[in-house]
Amino acid sequence: MRSIVAASLLLLNASAFAQAQTAPFDMSGERPPGASVTPRLTSPTPPAAATAPVPVTPPVSVIPAPASPAAPAPVPTPVPPAIAAQPQPAVPAPQPAATANGVAPLRAGDVRRFVVPFSKLGLGGEYDRRSWSIYLTPEQAAAKASFTFAYQNSIVVAPEASALTVYLNNRPIGQQRVGSPDGPSTVTFEVPPGLLQPGANLVTFEADQRHRTDCSIQSTYELWSNIDPAGTYLSFAGSDAAQLSSADAIRAIGVDGAGKTEFDIVVPALEQPGTTKPLLRLAQGLSVLSSMPNQIFAFSTASLPAGGPGKLSVLVGTAAELRLLFPGLPPGAESAALAAFVTDPRSGSPVLLISGPSWQAVSSAIDTIVAPTDRSSNVRRDVLTTERWSAPNAPLVFSDTNIALSQLGVKTTEFSGRRLRTSFNIAVPADFYANAYGEAKVLLDAAYTDNVMPGSHIDIYVNDNIASTVPITTTSGGILRHLPIRVTMRHFKPGLNSVAIEAILMTKDDAACAPGATAGATPRFALFDTSELQIPDFARVGQRPNLAAMAGTAYPYGRATEPTPLFIDRIDADTLSAAATLLGQMAITAGHPIAVETVASPNTIGDRDAIFIGSISQMPTTALSQTNISTTSQASWRPVADTQPDVVDTGTAFEEWNSKVSGGVLHNRVTAFREWLSRNFDISRSSLQFIPGAEQIFTPANADTLLVAQGSSPAGAGAWTVVAAPSAKDLREGLEVLTTQLNWPQISGHITTYSSKTGKIETVPVTRFDFVPSTPWSIANYRLIAANWLSTNILSYAFLLVVFLLLIGITTSSMLRKLGRSK
């Protein structure tokens, strides 16, 4: 009997021990598709219901949705030790919440606002942080809100040591373990009452990620978490959040699920003379008010288009013209200028109505909306507006300046990983001219432990080009106090510039990579926000042509003191939509609407700065000649259809065959030697010329669908910019792509082309340019201009140096003959 009892106790103990064992490590997915994950919430809330995905709905629509069955709440998990070791604001204890794959439908009476202003949002590496602001109306800020995001991560991310943290107005509202490699997972956090405010609200995603098994530097590039823009939004309870009642609603237009913003402008009298100028002014005003990164304008003359997220319908016209399109026109539109939000009775969506008894009254109504965005060209701005996609706004530096990184959005960070990268934005004016000799400095405040081995280094990147490297050579750790790191300014460009600081850290523990080493929580490096960026005085002089300056700050049109002549080949929906999209983007970079006047012929322009927009066949030959575009392209430039076989270009084929025959080996050696000189000494063919060569005539390829070119006016006193395409449809579609936040900074040089077939943007560099004085005359500025020009033209510098030495020798010899004592 005793043996039976003992055997029973032994079996019970064995069963309990087996249940206490943890599951072995498995490199397969953490869960099957569709399984729930456990987010960290900021306040105790009941488990959210799991819901199925539905089509995207407008952010201002109230759409009823059937209730979904409640999902069981998963067991809360503790904070990962690697994340807990990071210096972050206190995050409340995690609370259970249910999640589901896909986008959840709106509950009855809720309003949804998409918040990601990008088509794609990826957080890569061991540490990444992205911040931007969204604009909320007073009704939205006062409503009860929740924040939902959908994400998917790399399979090599260790969920026990990785987390995504969401901040609103610099306050953490929740933290989610990174554990969704098999498919997108949706997580919802409740927004604490009173946290949101009317106007701009800062949204921040922060990723802290570690590799499952690898401790090498290379493995950190395998870490990523992608945030789905279509599944990331704010949900507001109650229909009051859908109300739009003032011009602030234009700022709160937001984006759709793909990060785009669209203004649909319906104008029955679109093609009538006299309507183009006020309509383009309206488009620029709407663009500046919203300041969204990916805006497009669509003009039409028919009925109102369907509403949706990130869309605003605008009705423009006299009361008589709009009565058939909008039967519920307010009676005041027949007697005075009117600009107000009304509700479309057919769809229930808000509509911005601009009307009056005449087009003069309509223009006055447009001015009431646009006037707050006007700024005199004599008033200098201090920042470039970037907060809608990258917060904070980028400071605009005009001379010797020191800026603390804390003012640029960089936070003090203690880091326990292997590769830390943080970035910030800085802007320089359009007349920046220091790309050949200028040097900025990063005054670095940082610290590292004695575990960091020699071979580690700190790199500085400018616009994704490496600009400086500082090795770490000590083995006993160190504290860096304002360590000066020289940063070449050759990669700076007019307008917005991105600067990144990256620390590559190696330790003996990483070389051994023991189990659990990837999730080490002990900080090995610290970057302090007291670090500074020092920009020295640089040469300031405008250059013509310079498409990079136009893309950066709308130069020279943003500085014009009188209306800019605008040539549009014909007033139709496609061409006017393309012009509005282009001018809207230029208005954002300029910081104010650009005054334009339409012209019918280049003969009336003279030598003023001008813009030409239209199809290539209708473009004035004078404009093409001034921008070095072949006039034969008016008849030959036709896009290649997808089904059409590739056309062999005779010139290209000849060059290819020439490189294959006897001279090919020599040609390849010369090319390799040129690349070696450029890579190691920054010497190119253009820098080995006494005088820059003339611009070559450019003929667009049939694969190209859009062309932007800039040149001088006939007498050389102005800048002419040509924006052309084979057809009005290509023009509209091409500019919608080229003006996006991702592609717009790629515009540079003398000519920029875009191909819708390949998606490539190519540029033709400037060969010869003219200086345009932009500041009062000073010896110091001219000295800097001469230094940069001579640094670019090496042979001219060497020739002048030899001449100067000869003059010194001749003068010294002459003086010695007259003043010296002969034997």
CSV table of N, CA and C in Angstrom, one decimal, residues 295-428:
chain,number,residue,atom,x,y,z
A,295,GLN,N,0.2,65.9,-51.9
A,295,GLN,CA,-1.1,66.6,-52.2
A,295,GLN,C,-1.3,66.5,-53.8
A,296,ILE,N,-2.5,66.3,-54.2
A,296,ILE,CA,-2.9,66.4,-55.6
A,296,ILE,C,-4.1,67.2,-55.7
A,297,PHE,N,-4.3,67.9,-56.9
A,297,PHE,CA,-5.5,68.7,-57.1
A,297,PHE,C,-6.1,68.1,-58.4
A,298,ALA,N,-7.4,68.0,-58.3
A,298,ALA,CA,-8.2,67.5,-59.4
A,298,ALA,C,-9.4,68.4,-59.7
A,299,PHE,N,-9.3,69.0,-60.9
A,299,PHE,CA,-10.4,70.0,-61.4
A,299,PHE,C,-11.4,69.2,-62.2
A,300,SER,N,-12.6,69.6,-62.2
A,300,SER,CA,-13.7,69.0,-63.0
A,300,SER,C,-14.8,70.0,-63.1
A,301,THR,N,-15.7,69.8,-64.1
A,301,THR,CA,-16.8,70.6,-64.3
A,301,THR,C,-18.1,69.9,-64.0
A,302,ALA,N,-18.1,68.7,-63.7
A,302,ALA,CA,-19.3,67.9,-63.5
A,302,ALA,C,-19.7,67.9,-62.1
A,303,SER,N,-20.4,66.8,-61.6
A,303,SER,CA,-21.0,66.8,-60.3
A,303,SER,C,-19.8,66.5,-59.3
A,304,LEU,N,-20.2,66.6,-58.0
A,304,LEU,CA,-19.2,66.4,-56.9
A,304,LEU,C,-18.8,65.0,-56.9
A,305,PRO,N,-17.5,64.8,-56.8
A,305,PRO,CA,-17.0,63.4,-56.7
A,305,PRO,C,-17.3,62.8,-55.3
A,306,ALA,N,-17.1,61.5,-55.2
A,306,ALA,CA,-17.4,60.8,-53.9
A,306,ALA,C,-16.4,61.3,-52.9
A,307,GLY,N,-16.9,61.5,-51.6
A,307,GLY,CA,-16.0,61.8,-50.6
A,307,GLY,C,-15.2,60.7,-50.1
A,308,GLY,N,-14.3,60.9,-49.2
A,308,GLY,CA,-13.4,59.9,-48.6
A,308,GLY,C,-12.4,60.4,-47.7
A,309,PRO,N,-11.6,59.6,-47.1
A,309,PRO,CA,-10.6,60.1,-46.2
A,309,PRO,C,-9.5,60.8,-46.9
A,310,GLY,N,-9.0,61.9,-46.4
A,310,GLY,CA,-8.0,62.7,-47.0
A,310,GLY,C,-8.4,63.4,-48.2
A,311,LYS,N,-9.7,63.6,-48.4
A,311,LYS,CA,-10.3,64.3,-49.5
A,311,LYS,C,-11.1,65.5,-49.1
A,312,LEU,N,-11.1,66.5,-49.8
A,312,LEU,CA,-12.0,67.7,-49.6
A,312,LEU,C,-12.5,68.2,-50.9
A,313,SER,N,-13.9,68.2,-51.0
A,313,SER,CA,-14.5,68.7,-52.2
A,313,SER,C,-14.7,70.2,-52.1
A,314,VAL,N,-14.5,70.9,-53.2
A,314,VAL,CA,-14.6,72.3,-53.2
A,314,VAL,C,-15.4,72.7,-54.4
A,315,LEU,N,-16.5,73.5,-54.1
A,315,LEU,CA,-17.4,74.0,-55.2
A,315,LEU,C,-17.0,75.5,-55.4
A,316,VAL,N,-16.7,75.9,-56.6
A,316,VAL,CA,-16.3,77.2,-56.9
A,316,VAL,C,-17.1,77.7,-58.1
A,317,GLY,N,-17.7,78.9,-58.0
A,317,GLY,CA,-18.5,79.5,-59.1
A,317,GLY,C,-19.5,80.5,-58.6
A,318,THR,N,-20.1,81.1,-59.5
A,318,THR,CA,-21.2,82.1,-59.2
A,318,THR,C,-22.4,81.3,-58.7
A,319,ALA,N,-23.4,82.0,-58.1
A,319,ALA,CA,-24.6,81.3,-57.6
A,319,ALA,C,-25.4,80.7,-58.8
A,320,ALA,N,-25.4,81.4,-59.9
A,320,ALA,CA,-26.1,80.9,-61.1
A,320,ALA,C,-25.5,79.7,-61.6
A,321,GLU,N,-24.1,79.6,-61.6
A,321,GLU,CA,-23.4,78.4,-62.1
A,321,GLU,C,-23.5,77.2,-61.2
A,322,LEU,N,-23.6,77.4,-59.9
A,322,LEU,CA,-23.6,76.3,-59.0
A,322,LEU,C,-25.0,75.8,-58.6
A,323,ARG,N,-26.1,76.5,-59.0
A,323,ARG,CA,-27.4,76.1,-58.6
A,323,ARG,C,-27.8,74.7,-59.1
A,324,LEU,N,-27.4,74.4,-60.3
A,324,LEU,CA,-27.8,73.1,-60.8
A,324,LEU,C,-27.0,72.0,-60.1
A,325,LEU,N,-25.7,72.2,-59.8
A,325,LEU,CA,-24.9,71.2,-59.1
A,325,LEU,C,-25.2,71.1,-57.6
A,326,PHE,N,-25.6,72.2,-57.0
A,326,PHE,CA,-25.9,72.1,-55.6
A,326,PHE,C,-27.2,72.9,-55.3
A,327,PRO,N,-28.3,72.1,-55.3
A,327,PRO,CA,-29.6,72.8,-55.1
A,327,PRO,C,-29.7,73.5,-53.8
A,328,GLY,N,-29.1,73.1,-52.8
A,328,GLY,CA,-29.2,73.7,-51.4
A,328,GLY,C,-28.3,74.9,-51.2
A,329,LEU,N,-28.0,75.7,-52.3
A,329,LEU,CA,-27.1,76.8,-52.2
A,329,LEU,C,-27.7,77.8,-51.2
A,330,PRO,N,-26.8,78.3,-50.3
A,330,PRO,CA,-27.3,79.3,-49.3
A,330,PRO,C,-27.8,80.6,-50.0
A,331,PRO,N,-28.9,81.2,-49.6
A,331,PRO,CA,-29.4,82.4,-50.3
A,331,PRO,C,-28.4,83.5,-50.3
A,332,GLY,N,-27.5,83.6,-49.4
A,332,GLY,CA,-26.5,84.8,-49.3
A,332,GLY,C,-25.6,84.8,-50.5
A,333,ALA,N,-25.4,83.6,-51.2
A,333,ALA,CA,-24.5,83.6,-52.3
A,333,ALA,C,-24.9,84.4,-53.5
A,334,GLU,N,-26.2,84.8,-53.6
A,334,GLU,CA,-26.6,85.6,-54.7
A,334,GLU,C,-26.4,87.1,-54.5
A,335,SER,N,-26.0,87.5,-53.3
A,335,SER,CA,-25.9,88.9,-53.0
A,335,SER,C,-24.5,89.3,-52.5
A,336,ALA,N,-23.7,88.4,-52.1
A,336,ALA,CA,-22.3,88.7,-51.5
A,336,ALA,C,-21.4,87.5,-51.7
A,337,ALA,N,-20.1,87.8,-51.5
A,337,ALA,CA,-19.1,86.7,-51.5
A,337,ALA,C,-19.3,85.8,-50.4
A,338,LEU,N,-19.2,84.5,-50.6
A,338,LEU,CA,-19.5,83.5,-49.6
A,338,LEU,C,-18.4,82.4,-49.7
A,339,ALA,N,-17.9,82.0,-48.5
A,339,ALA,CA,-16.9,80.9,-48.3
A,339,ALA,C,-17.3,80.2,-47.0
A,340,ALA,N,-17.9,79.0,-47.2
A,340,ALA,CA,-18.3,78.3,-46.0
A,340,ALA,C,-18.4,76.8,-46.2
A,341,PHE,N,-18.4,76.1,-45.2
A,341,PHE,CA,-18.6,74.6,-45.3
A,341,PHE,C,-20.1,74.3,-45.2
A,342,VAL,N,-20.5,73.5,-46.2
A,342,VAL,CA,-21.9,73.0,-46.2
A,342,VAL,C,-21.9,71.5,-46.4
A,343,THR,N,-23.0,70.9,-46.2
A,343,THR,CA,-23.1,69.4,-46.3
A,343,THR,C,-23.8,69.0,-47.5
A,344,ASP,N,-23.2,68.1,-48.3
A,344,ASP,CA,-23.8,67.6,-49.5
A,344,ASP,C,-25.0,66.7,-49.1
A,345,PRO,N,-26.2,67.1,-49.5
A,345,PRO,CA,-27.3,66.3,-49.1
A,345,PRO,C,-27.4,64.9,-49.6
A,346,ARG,N,-26.7,64.6,-50.7
A,346,ARG,CA,-26.7,63.3,-51.3
A,346,ARG,C,-25.7,62.3,-50.6
A,347,SER,N,-24.6,62.8,-50.2
A,347,SER,CA,-23.6,61.9,-49.6
A,347,SER,C,-23.4,62.2,-48.1
A,348,GLY,N,-23.8,63.3,-47.6
A,348,GLY,CA,-23.6,63.7,-46.2
A,348,GLY,C,-22.2,64.2,-45.9
A,349,SER,N,-21.3,64.3,-46.9
A,349,SER,CA,-19.9,64.7,-46.7
A,349,SER,C,-19.8,66.2,-46.7
A,350,PRO,N,-18.9,66.8,-46.0
A,350,PRO,CA,-18.7,68.3,-46.0
A,350,PRO,C,-18.1,68.8,-47.3
A,351,VAL,N,-18.6,69.9,-47.7
A,351,VAL,CA,-18.1,70.6,-49.0
A,351,VAL,C,-17.7,72.0,-48.7
A,352,LEU,N,-16.6,72.5,-49.2
A,352,LEU,CA,-16.2,73.9,-49.1
A,352,LEU,C,-16.8,74.6,-50.2
A,353,LEU,N,-17.8,75.5,-49.9
A,353,LEU,CA,-18.5,76.3,-51.0
A,353,LEU,C,-17.9,77.7,-51.1
A,354,ILE,N,-17.5,78.0,-52.3
A,354,ILE,CA,-17.0,79.4,-52.6
A,354,ILE,C,-17.8,80.0,-53.7
A,355,SER,N,-18.6,81.0,-53.4
A,355,SER,CA,-19.5,81.5,-54.4
A,355,SER,C,-19.8,83.0,-54.2
A,356,GLY,N,-20.6,83.5,-55.1
A,356,GLY,CA,-21.0,84.9,-55.0
A,356,GLY,C,-21.7,85.3,-56.3
A,357,PRO,N,-22.2,86.5,-56.4
A,357,PRO,CA,-23.0,86.9,-57.5
A,357,PRO,C,-22.2,87.0,-58.8
A,358,SER,N,-20.9,87.2,-58.7
A,358,SER,CA,-20.0,87.4,-59.9
A,358,SER,C,-18.7,86.8,-59.6
A,359,TRP,N,-17.9,86.6,-60.6
A,359,TRP,CA,-16.5,86.1,-60.4
A,359,TRP,C,-15.6,87.0,-59.6
A,360,GLN,N,-15.9,88.3,-59.7
A,360,GLN,CA,-15.2,89.2,-58.8
A,360,GLN,C,-15.5,89.0,-57.4
A,361,ALA,N,-16.8,88.7,-57.1
A,361,ALA,CA,-17.1,88.3,-55.7
A,361,ALA,C,-16.5,86.9,-55.3
A,362,VAL,N,-16.5,86.0,-56.3
A,362,VAL,CA,-15.8,84.7,-56.0
A,362,VAL,C,-14.4,84.9,-55.7
A,363,SER,N,-13.7,85.8,-56.4
A,363,SER,CA,-12.3,86.0,-56.1
A,363,SER,C,-12.1,86.6,-54.7
A,364,SER,N,-13.0,87.5,-54.3
A,364,SER,CA,-13.0,88.0,-53.0
A,364,SER,C,-13.2,87.0,-51.9
A,365,ALA,N,-14.1,86.0,-52.2
A,365,ALA,CA,-14.3,84.9,-51.3
A,365,ALA,C,-13.0,84.0,-51.2
A,366,ILE,N,-12.4,83.8,-52.3
A,366,ILE,CA,-11.1,83.1,-52.3
A,366,ILE,C,-10.1,83.8,-51.4
A,367,ASP,N,-10.0,85.1,-51.5
A,367,ASP,CA,-9.0,85.9,-50.8
A,367,ASP,C,-9.2,85.7,-49.3
A,368,THR,N,-10.5,85.6,-48.8
A,368,THR,CA,-10.7,85.4,-47.4
A,368,THR,C,-10.1,84.2,-46.9
A,369,ILE,N,-10.0,83.1,-47.7
A,369,ILE,CA,-9.4,81.9,-47.3
A,369,ILE,C,-7.9,81.9,-47.4
A,370,VAL,N,-7.4,82.5,-48.5
A,370,VAL,CA,-5.9,82.4,-48.8
A,370,VAL,C,-5.1,83.5,-48.1
A,371,ALA,N,-5.8,84.7,-47.9
A,371,ALA,CA,-5.0,85.8,-47.3
A,371,ALA,C,-4.2,85.5,-46.1
A,372,PRO,N,-4.7,84.7,-45.2
A,372,PRO,CA,-3.8,84.4,-44.0
A,372,PRO,C,-2.5,83.7,-44.3
A,373,THR,N,-2.4,83.1,-45.5
A,373,THR,CA,-1.1,82.4,-45.9
A,373,THR,C,-0.2,83.3,-46.6
A,374,ASP,N,-0.6,84.5,-47.0
A,374,ASP,CA,0.3,85.4,-47.7
A,374,ASP,C,1.5,85.9,-46.8
A,375,ARG,N,2.6,86.1,-47.5
A,375,ARG,CA,3.8,86.6,-46.8
A,375,ARG,C,4.6,87.5,-47.7
A,376,SER,N,5.0,88.6,-47.3
A,376,SER,CA,5.8,89.5,-48.1
A,376,SER,C,7.2,88.8,-48.4
A,377,SER,N,7.7,89.0,-49.6
A,377,SER,CA,9.0,88.5,-50.0
A,377,SER,C,10.1,89.1,-49.2
A,378,ASN,N,9.9,90.3,-48.6
A,378,ASN,CA,10.9,90.9,-47.8
A,378,ASN,C,11.0,90.4,-46.4
A,379,VAL,N,10.0,89.6,-46.0
A,379,VAL,CA,10.0,89.0,-44.6
A,379,VAL,C,10.7,87.7,-44.7
A,380,ARG,N,11.8,87.5,-43.9
A,380,ARG,CA,12.6,86.3,-43.9
A,380,ARG,C,12.0,85.3,-43.0
A,381,ARG,N,11.8,84.1,-43.4
A,381,ARG,CA,11.2,83.0,-42.5
A,381,ARG,C,12.4,82.3,-41.8
A,382,ASP,N,12.1,81.7,-40.7
A,382,ASP,CA,13.1,81.1,-39.9
A,382,ASP,C,13.1,79.6,-40.0
A,383,VAL,N,12.0,79.0,-40.5
A,383,VAL,CA,11.9,77.5,-40.6
A,383,VAL,C,11.3,77.1,-42.0
A,384,LEU,N,11.5,75.9,-42.4
A,384,LEU,CA,10.8,75.2,-43.4
A,384,LEU,C,9.7,74.4,-42.8
A,385,THR,N,8.5,74.5,-43.3
A,385,THR,CA,7.4,73.7,-42.7
A,385,THR,C,7.5,72.2,-43.1
A,386,THR,N,7.9,71.4,-42.2
A,386,THR,CA,8.0,70.0,-42.4
A,386,THR,C,7.3,69.1,-41.4
A,387,GLU,N,6.6,69.8,-40.4
A,387,GLU,CA,6.1,69.0,-39.3
A,387,GLU,C,5.0,68.0,-39.6
A,388,ARG,N,4.3,68.2,-40.8
A,388,ARG,CA,3.2,67.3,-41.1
A,388,ARG,C,3.8,65.9,-41.6
A,389,TRP,N,5.1,65.8,-41.8
A,389,TRP,CA,5.7,64.5,-42.1
A,389,TRP,C,7.0,64.3,-41.4
A,390,SER,N,7.6,65.3,-40.8
A,390,SER,CA,8.8,65.2,-40.0
A,390,SER,C,8.9,66.3,-39.1
A,391,ALA,N,8.7,66.0,-37.8
A,391,ALA,CA,8.7,67.1,-36.8
A,391,ALA,C,10.0,67.0,-36.0
A,392,PRO,N,10.5,68.2,-35.5
A,392,PRO,CA,9.9,69.5,-35.7
A,392,PRO,C,10.2,70.1,-37.0
A,393,ASN,N,9.7,71.4,-37.3
A,393,ASN,CA,10.1,72.1,-38.5
A,393,ASN,C,11.6,72.3,-38.6
A,394,ALA,N,12.1,72.3,-39.8
A,394,ALA,CA,13.6,72.4,-40.0
A,394,ALA,C,14.0,73.9,-39.9
A,395,PRO,N,14.9,74.2,-39.0
A,395,PRO,CA,15.4,75.6,-39.0
A,395,PRO,C,16.1,76.0,-40.2
A,396,LEU,N,15.9,77.2,-40.7
A,396,LEU,CA,16.6,77.7,-41.9
A,396,LEU,C,17.8,78.5,-41.5
A,397,VAL,N,19.0,78.1,-41.9
A,397,VAL,CA,20.3,78.7,-41.5
A,397,VAL,C,20.8,79.5,-42.6
A,398,PHE,N,21.1,80.8,-42.2
A,398,PHE,CA,21.6,81.7,-43.2
A,398,PHE,C,23.1,82.1,-43.0
A,399,SER,N,23.6,81.9,-41.8
A,399,SER,CA,25.0,82.3,-41.5
A,399,SER,C,25.5,81.4,-40.4
A,400,ASP,N,26.6,81.8,-39.8
A,400,ASP,CA,27.3,81.1,-38.7
A,400,ASP,C,26.3,80.8,-37.6
A,401,THR,N,26.0,79.6,-37.3
A,401,THR,CA,24.9,79.2,-36.3
A,401,THR,C,25.3,78.0,-35.6
A,402,ASN,N,25.0,77.9,-34.3
A,402,ASN,CA,25.1,76.7,-33.5
A,402,ASN,C,23.7,76.4,-33.0
A,403,ILE,N,23.3,75.1,-33.3
A,403,ILE,CA,22.0,74.6,-32.9
A,403,ILE,C,22.1,73.4,-32.1
A,404,ALA,N,21.5,73.4,-30.9
A,404,ALA,CA,21.5,72.1,-30.1
A,404,ALA,C,20.6,71.1,-30.7
A,405,LEU,N,21.0,69.8,-30.6
A,405,LEU,CA,20.3,68.8,-31.2
A,405,LEU,C,18.9,68.6,-30.5
A,406,SER,N,18.8,69.1,-29.3
A,406,SER,CA,17.5,69.0,-28.6
A,406,SER,C,16.4,69.9,-29.3
A,407,GLN,N,16.9,71.0,-30.0
A,407,GLN,CA,16.0,71.8,-30.7
A,407,GLN,C,15.6,71.2,-32.1
A,408,LEU,N,16.3,70.1,-32.5
A,408,LEU,CA,16.1,69.5,-33.8
A,408,LEU,C,15.4,68.2,-33.6
A,409,GLY,N,14.9,67.9,-32.4
A,409,GLY,CA,14.1,66.7,-32.2
A,409,GLY,C,14.8,65.5,-31.7
A,410,VAL,N,16.1,65.6,-31.4
A,410,VAL,CA,16.9,64.5,-31.0
A,410,VAL,C,16.8,64.4,-29.5
A,411,LYS,N,16.6,63.1,-29.0
A,411,LYS,CA,16.4,62.9,-27.6
A,411,LYS,C,17.7,62.2,-27.0
A,412,THR,N,18.0,62.5,-25.7
A,412,THR,CA,19.1,61.8,-25.1
A,412,THR,C,18.7,60.3,-25.0
A,413,THR,N,19.6,59.4,-25.5
A,413,THR,CA,19.4,58.0,-25.6
A,413,THR,C,20.5,57.2,-25.0
A,414,GLU,N,20.2,56.3,-24.1
A,414,GLU,CA,21.1,55.3,-23.7
A,414,GLU,C,20.8,54.0,-24.4
A,415,PHE,N,21.9,53.4,-25.0
A,415,PHE,CA,21.7,52.3,-26.0
A,415,PHE,C,22.5,51.1,-25.6
A,416,SER,N,21.9,49.9,-25.7
A,416,SER,CA,22.5,48.7,-25.3
A,416,SER,C,22.8,47.8,-26.5
A,417,GLY,N,22.6,48.3,-27.7
A,417,GLY,CA,22.7,47.5,-28.9
A,417,GLY,C,24.0,47.7,-29.6
A,418,ARG,N,24.0,47.4,-30.9
A,418,ARG,CA,25.2,47.4,-31.8
A,418,ARG,C,25.2,48.6,-32.8
A,419,ARG,N,24.1,49.1,-33.2
A,419,ARG,CA,24.1,50.1,-34.2
A,419,ARG,C,22.9,51.1,-33.9
A,420,LEU,N,23.3,52.3,-33.5
A,420,LEU,CA,22.4,53.4,-33.1
A,420,LEU,C,22.4,54.4,-34.2
A,421,ARG,N,21.2,54.8,-34.7
A,421,ARG,CA,21.1,55.8,-35.7
A,421,ARG,C,20.0,56.7,-35.4
A,422,THR,N,20.3,58.0,-35.4
A,422,THR,CA,19.2,59.0,-35.2
A,422,THR,C,19.5,60.2,-36.2
A,423,SER,N,18.4,60.8,-36.6
A,423,SER,CA,18.6,61.8,-37.7
A,423,SER,C,17.7,63.0,-37.3
A,424,PHE,N,18.1,64.1,-38.0
A,424,PHE,CA,17.3,65.4,-37.8
A,424,PHE,C,17.5,66.2,-39.1
A,425,ASN,N,16.7,67.3,-39.2
A,425,ASN,CA,16.6,68.0,-40.5
A,425,ASN,C,17.2,69.4,-40.2
A,426,ILE,N,17.8,70.0,-41.3
A,426,ILE,CA,18.3,71.3,-41.3
A,426,ILE,C,18.1,71.9,-42.7
A,427,ALA,N,17.9,73.2,-42.8
A,427,ALA,CA,17.6,73.8,-44.1
A,427,ALA,C,18.6,74.9,-44.4
A,428,VAL,N,19.0,75.1,-45.6
A,428,VAL,CA,19.8,76.2,-46.0
A,428,VAL,C,19.1,77.0,-47.2
